CSV table of C-alpha atoms in Angstrom, one decimal:
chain,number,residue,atom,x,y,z
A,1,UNK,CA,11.0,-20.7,-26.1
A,2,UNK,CA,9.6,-17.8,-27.9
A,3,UNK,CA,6.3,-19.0,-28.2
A,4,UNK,CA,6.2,-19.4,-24.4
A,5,UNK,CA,7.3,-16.2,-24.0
A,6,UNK,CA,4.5,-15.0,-26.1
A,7,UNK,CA,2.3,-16.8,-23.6
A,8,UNK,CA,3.8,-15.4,-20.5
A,9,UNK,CA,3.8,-11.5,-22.1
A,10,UNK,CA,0.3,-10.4,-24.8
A,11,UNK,CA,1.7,-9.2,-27.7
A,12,UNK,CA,2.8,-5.5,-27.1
A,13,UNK,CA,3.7,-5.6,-23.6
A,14,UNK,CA,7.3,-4.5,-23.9
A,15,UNK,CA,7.0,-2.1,-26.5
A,16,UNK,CA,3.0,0.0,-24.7
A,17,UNK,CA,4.2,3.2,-22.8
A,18,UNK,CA,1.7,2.2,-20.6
A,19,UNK,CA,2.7,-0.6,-19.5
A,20,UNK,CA,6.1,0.7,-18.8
A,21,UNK,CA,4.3,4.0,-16.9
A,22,UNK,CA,2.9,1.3,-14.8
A,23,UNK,CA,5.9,-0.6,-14.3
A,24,UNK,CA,7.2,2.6,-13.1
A,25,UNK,CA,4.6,3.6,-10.7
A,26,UNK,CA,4.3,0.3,-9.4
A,27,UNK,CA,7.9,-0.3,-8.2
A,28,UNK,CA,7.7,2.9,-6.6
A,29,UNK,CA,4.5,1.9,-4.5
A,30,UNK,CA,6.0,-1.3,-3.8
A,31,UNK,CA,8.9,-0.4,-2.4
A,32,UNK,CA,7.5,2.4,-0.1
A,33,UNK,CA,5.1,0.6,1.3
A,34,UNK,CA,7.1,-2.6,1.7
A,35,UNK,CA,9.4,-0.2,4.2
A,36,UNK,CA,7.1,1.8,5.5
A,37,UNK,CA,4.4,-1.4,5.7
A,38,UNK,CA,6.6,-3.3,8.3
A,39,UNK,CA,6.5,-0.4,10.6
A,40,UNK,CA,2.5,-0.3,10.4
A,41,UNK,CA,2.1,-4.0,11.3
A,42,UNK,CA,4.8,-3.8,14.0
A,43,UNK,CA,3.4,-0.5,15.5
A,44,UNK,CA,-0.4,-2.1,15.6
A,45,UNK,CA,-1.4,0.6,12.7
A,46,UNK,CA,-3.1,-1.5,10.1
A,47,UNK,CA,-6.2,0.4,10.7
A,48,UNK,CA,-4.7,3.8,10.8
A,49,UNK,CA,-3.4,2.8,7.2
A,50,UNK,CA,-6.5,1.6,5.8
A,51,UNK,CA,-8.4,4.7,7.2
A,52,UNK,CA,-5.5,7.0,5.8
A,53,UNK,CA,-7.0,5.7,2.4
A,54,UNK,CA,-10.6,6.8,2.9
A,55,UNK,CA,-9.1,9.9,3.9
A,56,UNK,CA,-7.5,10.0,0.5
A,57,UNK,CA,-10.8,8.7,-1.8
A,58,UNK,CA,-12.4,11.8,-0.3
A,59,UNK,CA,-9.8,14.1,-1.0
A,60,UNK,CA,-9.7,13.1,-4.6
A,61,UNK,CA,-13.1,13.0,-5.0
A,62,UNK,CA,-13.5,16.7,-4.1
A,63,UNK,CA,-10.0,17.3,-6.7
A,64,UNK,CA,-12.7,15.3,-9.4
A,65,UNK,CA,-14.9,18.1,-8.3
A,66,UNK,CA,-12.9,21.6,-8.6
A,67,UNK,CA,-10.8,19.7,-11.6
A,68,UNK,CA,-7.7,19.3,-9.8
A,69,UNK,CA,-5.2,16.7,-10.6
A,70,UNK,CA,-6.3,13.9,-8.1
A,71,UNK,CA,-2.8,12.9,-6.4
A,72,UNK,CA,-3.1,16.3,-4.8
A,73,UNK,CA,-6.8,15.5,-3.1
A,74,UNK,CA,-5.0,12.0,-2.5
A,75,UNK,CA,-1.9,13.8,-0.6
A,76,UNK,CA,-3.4,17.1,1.0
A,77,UNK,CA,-6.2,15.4,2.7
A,78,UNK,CA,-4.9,11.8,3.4
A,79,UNK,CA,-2.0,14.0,5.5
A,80,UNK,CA,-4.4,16.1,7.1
A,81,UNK,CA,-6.1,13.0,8.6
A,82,UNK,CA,-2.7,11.6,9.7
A,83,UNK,CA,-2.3,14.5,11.4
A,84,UNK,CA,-5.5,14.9,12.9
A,85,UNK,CA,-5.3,11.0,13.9
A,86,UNK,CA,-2.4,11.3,15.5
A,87,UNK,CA,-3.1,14.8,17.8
A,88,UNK,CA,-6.4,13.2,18.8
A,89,UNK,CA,-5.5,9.9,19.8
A,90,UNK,CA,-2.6,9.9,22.5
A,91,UNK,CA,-2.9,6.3,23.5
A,92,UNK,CA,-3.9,3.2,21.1
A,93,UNK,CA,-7.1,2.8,21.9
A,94,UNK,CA,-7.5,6.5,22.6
A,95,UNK,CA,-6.2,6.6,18.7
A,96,UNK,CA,-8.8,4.1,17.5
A,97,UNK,CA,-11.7,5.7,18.5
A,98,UNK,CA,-10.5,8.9,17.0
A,99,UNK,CA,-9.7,7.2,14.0
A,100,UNK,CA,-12.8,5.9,13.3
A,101,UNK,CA,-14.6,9.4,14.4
A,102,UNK,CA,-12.4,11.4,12.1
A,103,UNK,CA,-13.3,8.5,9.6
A,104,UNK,CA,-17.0,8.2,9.1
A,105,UNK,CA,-17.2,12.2,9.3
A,106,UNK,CA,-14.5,12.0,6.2
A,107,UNK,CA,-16.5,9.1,4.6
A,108,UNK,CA,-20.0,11.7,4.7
A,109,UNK,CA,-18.2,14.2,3.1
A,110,UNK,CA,-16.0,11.9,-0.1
A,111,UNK,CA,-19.8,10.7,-0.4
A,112,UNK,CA,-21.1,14.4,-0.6
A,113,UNK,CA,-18.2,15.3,-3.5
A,114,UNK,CA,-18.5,12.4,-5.5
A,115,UNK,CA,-22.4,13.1,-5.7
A,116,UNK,CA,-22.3,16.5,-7.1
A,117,UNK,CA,-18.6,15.2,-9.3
A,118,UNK,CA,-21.5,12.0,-11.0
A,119,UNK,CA,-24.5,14.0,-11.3
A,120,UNK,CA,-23.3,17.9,-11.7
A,121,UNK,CA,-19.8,17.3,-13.7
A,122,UNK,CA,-21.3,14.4,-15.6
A,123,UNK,CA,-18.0,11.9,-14.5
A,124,UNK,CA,-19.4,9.2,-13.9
A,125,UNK,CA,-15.9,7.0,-13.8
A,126,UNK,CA,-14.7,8.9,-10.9
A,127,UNK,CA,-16.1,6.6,-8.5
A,128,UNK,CA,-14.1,3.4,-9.9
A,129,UNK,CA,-11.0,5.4,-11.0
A,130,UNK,CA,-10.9,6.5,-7.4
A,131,UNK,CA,-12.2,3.3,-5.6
A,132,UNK,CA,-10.2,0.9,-7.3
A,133,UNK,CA,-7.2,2.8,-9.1
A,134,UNK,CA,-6.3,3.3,-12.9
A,135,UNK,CA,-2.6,2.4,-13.0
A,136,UNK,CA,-2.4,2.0,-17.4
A,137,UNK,CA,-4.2,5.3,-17.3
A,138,UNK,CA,-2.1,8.0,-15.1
A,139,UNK,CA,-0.8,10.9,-16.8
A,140,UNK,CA,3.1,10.6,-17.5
A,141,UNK,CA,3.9,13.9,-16.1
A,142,UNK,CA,3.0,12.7,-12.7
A,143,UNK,CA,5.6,10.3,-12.6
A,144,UNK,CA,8.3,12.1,-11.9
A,145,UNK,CA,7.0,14.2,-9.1
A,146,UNK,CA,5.1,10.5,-7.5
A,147,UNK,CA,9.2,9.2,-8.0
A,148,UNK,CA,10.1,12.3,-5.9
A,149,UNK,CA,7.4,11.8,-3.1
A,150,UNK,CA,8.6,7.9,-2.7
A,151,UNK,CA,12.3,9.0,-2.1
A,152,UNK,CA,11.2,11.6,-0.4
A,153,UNK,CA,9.2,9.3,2.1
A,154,UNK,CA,12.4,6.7,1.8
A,155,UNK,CA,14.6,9.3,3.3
A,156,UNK,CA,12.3,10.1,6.2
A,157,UNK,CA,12.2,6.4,7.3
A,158,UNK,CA,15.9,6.2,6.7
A,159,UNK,CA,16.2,8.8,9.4
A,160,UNK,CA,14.0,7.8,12.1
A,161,UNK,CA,15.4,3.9,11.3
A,162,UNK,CA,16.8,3.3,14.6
A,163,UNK,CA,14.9,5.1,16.7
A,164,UNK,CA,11.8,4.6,15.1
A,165,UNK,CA,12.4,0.9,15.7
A,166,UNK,CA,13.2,1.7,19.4
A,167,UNK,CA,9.5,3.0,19.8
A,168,UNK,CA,7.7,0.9,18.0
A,169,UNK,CA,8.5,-2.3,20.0
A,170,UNK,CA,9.7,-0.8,23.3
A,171,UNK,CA,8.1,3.4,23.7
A,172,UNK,CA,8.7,3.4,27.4
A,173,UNK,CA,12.2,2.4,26.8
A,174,UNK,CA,12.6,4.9,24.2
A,175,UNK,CA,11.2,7.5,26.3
A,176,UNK,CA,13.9,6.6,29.1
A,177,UNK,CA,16.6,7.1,25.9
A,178,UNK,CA,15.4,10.4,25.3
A,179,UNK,CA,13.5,10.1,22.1
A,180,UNK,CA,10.7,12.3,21.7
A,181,UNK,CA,8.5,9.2,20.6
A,182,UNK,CA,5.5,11.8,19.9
A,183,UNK,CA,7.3,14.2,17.1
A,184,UNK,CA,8.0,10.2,16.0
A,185,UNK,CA,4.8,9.3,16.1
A,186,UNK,CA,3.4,12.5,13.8
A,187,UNK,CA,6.6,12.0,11.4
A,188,UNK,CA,5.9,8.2,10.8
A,189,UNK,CA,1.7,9.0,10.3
A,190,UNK,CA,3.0,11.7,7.4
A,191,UNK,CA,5.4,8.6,5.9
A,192,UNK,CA,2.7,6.6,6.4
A,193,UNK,CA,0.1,8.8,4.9
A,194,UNK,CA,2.1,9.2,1.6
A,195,UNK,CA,2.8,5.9,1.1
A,196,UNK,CA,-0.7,5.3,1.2
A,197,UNK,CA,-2.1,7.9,-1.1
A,198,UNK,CA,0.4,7.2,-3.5
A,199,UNK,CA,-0.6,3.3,-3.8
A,200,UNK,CA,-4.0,4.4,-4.2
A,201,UNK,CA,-3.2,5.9,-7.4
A,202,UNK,CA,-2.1,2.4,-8.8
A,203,UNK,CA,-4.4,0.3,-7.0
A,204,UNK,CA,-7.3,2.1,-5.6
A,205,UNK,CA,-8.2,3.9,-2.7
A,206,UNK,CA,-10.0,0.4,-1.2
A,207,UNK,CA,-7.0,-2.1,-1.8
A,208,UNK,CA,-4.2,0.4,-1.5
A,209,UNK,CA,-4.1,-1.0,1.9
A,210,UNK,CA,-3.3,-4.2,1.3
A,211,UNK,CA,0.1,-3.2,-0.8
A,212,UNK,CA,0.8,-1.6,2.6
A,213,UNK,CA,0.0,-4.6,5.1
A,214,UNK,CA,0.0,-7.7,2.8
A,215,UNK,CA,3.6,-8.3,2.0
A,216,UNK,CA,4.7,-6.8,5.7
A,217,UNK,CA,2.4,-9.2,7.3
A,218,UNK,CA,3.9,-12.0,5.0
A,219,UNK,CA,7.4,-10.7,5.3
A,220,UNK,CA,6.8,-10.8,9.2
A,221,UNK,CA,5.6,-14.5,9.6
A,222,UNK,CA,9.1,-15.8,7.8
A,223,UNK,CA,11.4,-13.7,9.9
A,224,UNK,CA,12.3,-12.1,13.5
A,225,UNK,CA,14.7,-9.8,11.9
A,226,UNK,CA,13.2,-6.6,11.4
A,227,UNK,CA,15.8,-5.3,8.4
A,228,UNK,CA,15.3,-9.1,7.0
A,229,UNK,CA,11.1,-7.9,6.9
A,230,UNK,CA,11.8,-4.9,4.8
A,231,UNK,CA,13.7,-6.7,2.0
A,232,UNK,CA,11.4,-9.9,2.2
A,233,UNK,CA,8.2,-7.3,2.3
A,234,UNK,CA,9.7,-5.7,-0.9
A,235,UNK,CA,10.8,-8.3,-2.6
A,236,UNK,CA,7.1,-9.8,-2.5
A,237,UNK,CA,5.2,-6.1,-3.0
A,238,UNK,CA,7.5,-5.8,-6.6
A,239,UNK,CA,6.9,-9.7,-7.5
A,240,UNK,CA,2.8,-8.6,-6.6
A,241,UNK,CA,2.8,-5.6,-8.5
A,242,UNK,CA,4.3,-6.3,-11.1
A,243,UNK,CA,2.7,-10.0,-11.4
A,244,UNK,CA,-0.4,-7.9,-11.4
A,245,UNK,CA,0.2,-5.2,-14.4
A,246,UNK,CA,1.2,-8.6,-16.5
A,247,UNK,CA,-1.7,-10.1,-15.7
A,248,UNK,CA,-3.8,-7.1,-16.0
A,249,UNK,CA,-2.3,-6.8,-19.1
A,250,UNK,CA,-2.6,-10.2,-20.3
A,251,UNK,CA,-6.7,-10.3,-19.4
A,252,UNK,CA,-7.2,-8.2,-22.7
A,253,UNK,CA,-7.2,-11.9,-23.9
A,254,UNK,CA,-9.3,-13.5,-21.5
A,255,UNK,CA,-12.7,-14.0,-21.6
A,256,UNK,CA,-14.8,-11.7,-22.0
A,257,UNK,CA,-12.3,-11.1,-24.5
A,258,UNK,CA,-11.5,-7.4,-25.0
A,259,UNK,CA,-11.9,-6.0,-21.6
A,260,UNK,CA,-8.8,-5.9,-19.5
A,261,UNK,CA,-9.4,-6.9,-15.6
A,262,UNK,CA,-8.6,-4.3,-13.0
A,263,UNK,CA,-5.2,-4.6,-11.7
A,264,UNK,CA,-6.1,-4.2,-8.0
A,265,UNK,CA,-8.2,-7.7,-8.5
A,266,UNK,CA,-5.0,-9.7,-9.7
A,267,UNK,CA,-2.9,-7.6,-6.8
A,268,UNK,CA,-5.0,-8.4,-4.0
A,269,UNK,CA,-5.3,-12.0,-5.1
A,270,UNK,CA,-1.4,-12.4,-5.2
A,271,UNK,CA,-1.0,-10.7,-2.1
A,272,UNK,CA,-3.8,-13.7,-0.7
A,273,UNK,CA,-1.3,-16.3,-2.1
A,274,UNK,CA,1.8,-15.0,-0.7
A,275,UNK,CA,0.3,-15.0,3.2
A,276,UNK,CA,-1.2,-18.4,2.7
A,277,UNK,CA,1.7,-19.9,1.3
A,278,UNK,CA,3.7,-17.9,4.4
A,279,UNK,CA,0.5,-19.8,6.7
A,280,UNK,CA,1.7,-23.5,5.6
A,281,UNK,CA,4.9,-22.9,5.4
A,282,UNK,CA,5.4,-21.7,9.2
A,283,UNK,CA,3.0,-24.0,10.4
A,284,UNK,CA,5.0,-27.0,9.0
A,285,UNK,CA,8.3,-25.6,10.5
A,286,UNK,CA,6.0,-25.6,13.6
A,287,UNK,CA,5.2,-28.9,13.3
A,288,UNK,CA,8.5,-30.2,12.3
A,289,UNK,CA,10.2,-28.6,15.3
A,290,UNK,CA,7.7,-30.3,17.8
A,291,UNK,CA,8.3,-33.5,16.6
A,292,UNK,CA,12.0,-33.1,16.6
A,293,UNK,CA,11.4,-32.0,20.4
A,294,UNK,CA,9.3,-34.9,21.6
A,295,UNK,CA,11.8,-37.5,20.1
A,296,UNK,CA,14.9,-36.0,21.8
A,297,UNK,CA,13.0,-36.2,24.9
């Protein structure tokens, strides 16, 4: 038993402060955007999330520049777009076009920063750090105030639950209700925005999108029920996550052996497994339920 254990978990595991930073993070970022994820599938806002991201990469990237700590450049800016996103773009497809406006002009500029942070700072690992997270590596004092942010976020979504559920699968019937579905709209992009900037600082500003959307999207093809979602979309962002710091952690032994693999890689992957497994699984209930329809008729 012991020596399977030592399989499972690289010597050191349980005892690196690391490891257990990134535990920390991780289920913090995974919970969030399991809650907040559902929302952005069920409200068509995939694209909003992943843009909310780029917002973010250029925000740190000019934080790399002026030495700033680079959740700040992650927050400050990926808000700003939110907000901008959201004032711009009244209807969906008004909201698209904005998006991706405000996006490649955001894009210019994170490409403009991280040019004079490589070749006028000399830090040349703020591209990757930014592009593709650095979970094992984020200072400890952060922790707390990122912990703060995610319950800060959970309370906001805990507030608009109901009625933000109201306008996100029937707005004109929420209108009728009286609720003021566009101070709902700007509160759920800020919620949306934080959740976003936060996973980018475990897993990088180009996958932190798929923390956000992969386990909803999963959670969403096993079940109708919206609260049902949420728990099934956490329950798979944590078993993710945290498959993906052990296996991050365990790659120090893999060939080449030495280098650890990125823990975005072995996140995204997992996340890739979940949804096809989800795939087969509904598609047999599918198939199981015609059958059982054509021989009772």
């Amino acid at each position: 038993m012991r020596t399977l254990l030592n399989v499972i978990f690289a010597p050191g595991f349980f005892q690196s402060s690391e490891v257990f930073n990134a535990l920390v993070l991780g289920t913090v970022v995974a919970v969030i955007s399991g809650v907040v994820g559902v929302f952005a599938v069920i409200r068509g806002q995939s694209f909003a999330g992943h843009a909310l991201a780029d917002f973010g990469a250029t925000g740190a990237s000019g934080a790399f520049l002026i030495g700033v700590n680079a959740l700040w450049g992650f927050l400050s800016v990926g808000i700003l777009g939110g907000a901008g996103m959201d004032l711009l773009g009244k209807r969906p497809r008004e909201r698209d076009v904005a998006t991706g406006i405000i996006l490649s002009f955001m894009l210019g500029i994170g490409a403009l920063f991280l040019y004079f942070t490589t070749t006028e700072k000399n830090i040349s690992g703020a591209p990757i750090t930014i592009l593709f997270g650095s979970i094992f590596l984020v200072d400890a004092r952060m922790i707390p105030i990122i912990v703060i942010l995610g319950i800060i976020t959970l309370l906001v979504v805990l507030f608009l639950y109901r009625p933000l559920i109201l306008s996100s699968i029937h707005p004109d019937l929420a209108r009728s209700r009286g609720v003021n579905v566009r101070l709902l709209s700007m509160l759920f992009m800020s919620a949306l925005a934080m959740t976003v900037e936060q996973s980018a600082i475990v897993i990088g500003a180009l996958l932190s999108t798929a923390l956000l959307i992969g386990p909803a999207a999963t959670a969403i093809r096993l079940t109708s029920s919206i609260s049902h979602a949420i728990v099934l979309s956490v329950f798979i962002g944590l078993t993710v996550t945290w498959g993906g710091i052990l296996l991050a952690y365990d790659s120090y032994y893999f060939p080449p052996v030495g280098r650890g693999w990125p823990v975005s890689f072995f996140v995204a992957s997992l996340i890739l497994v979940f949804y096809m497994l989800a795939q087969l699984y509904t598609a047999k209930n599918i198939r199981k339920k015609d059958m059982i329809a054509k021989e009772s008729s």
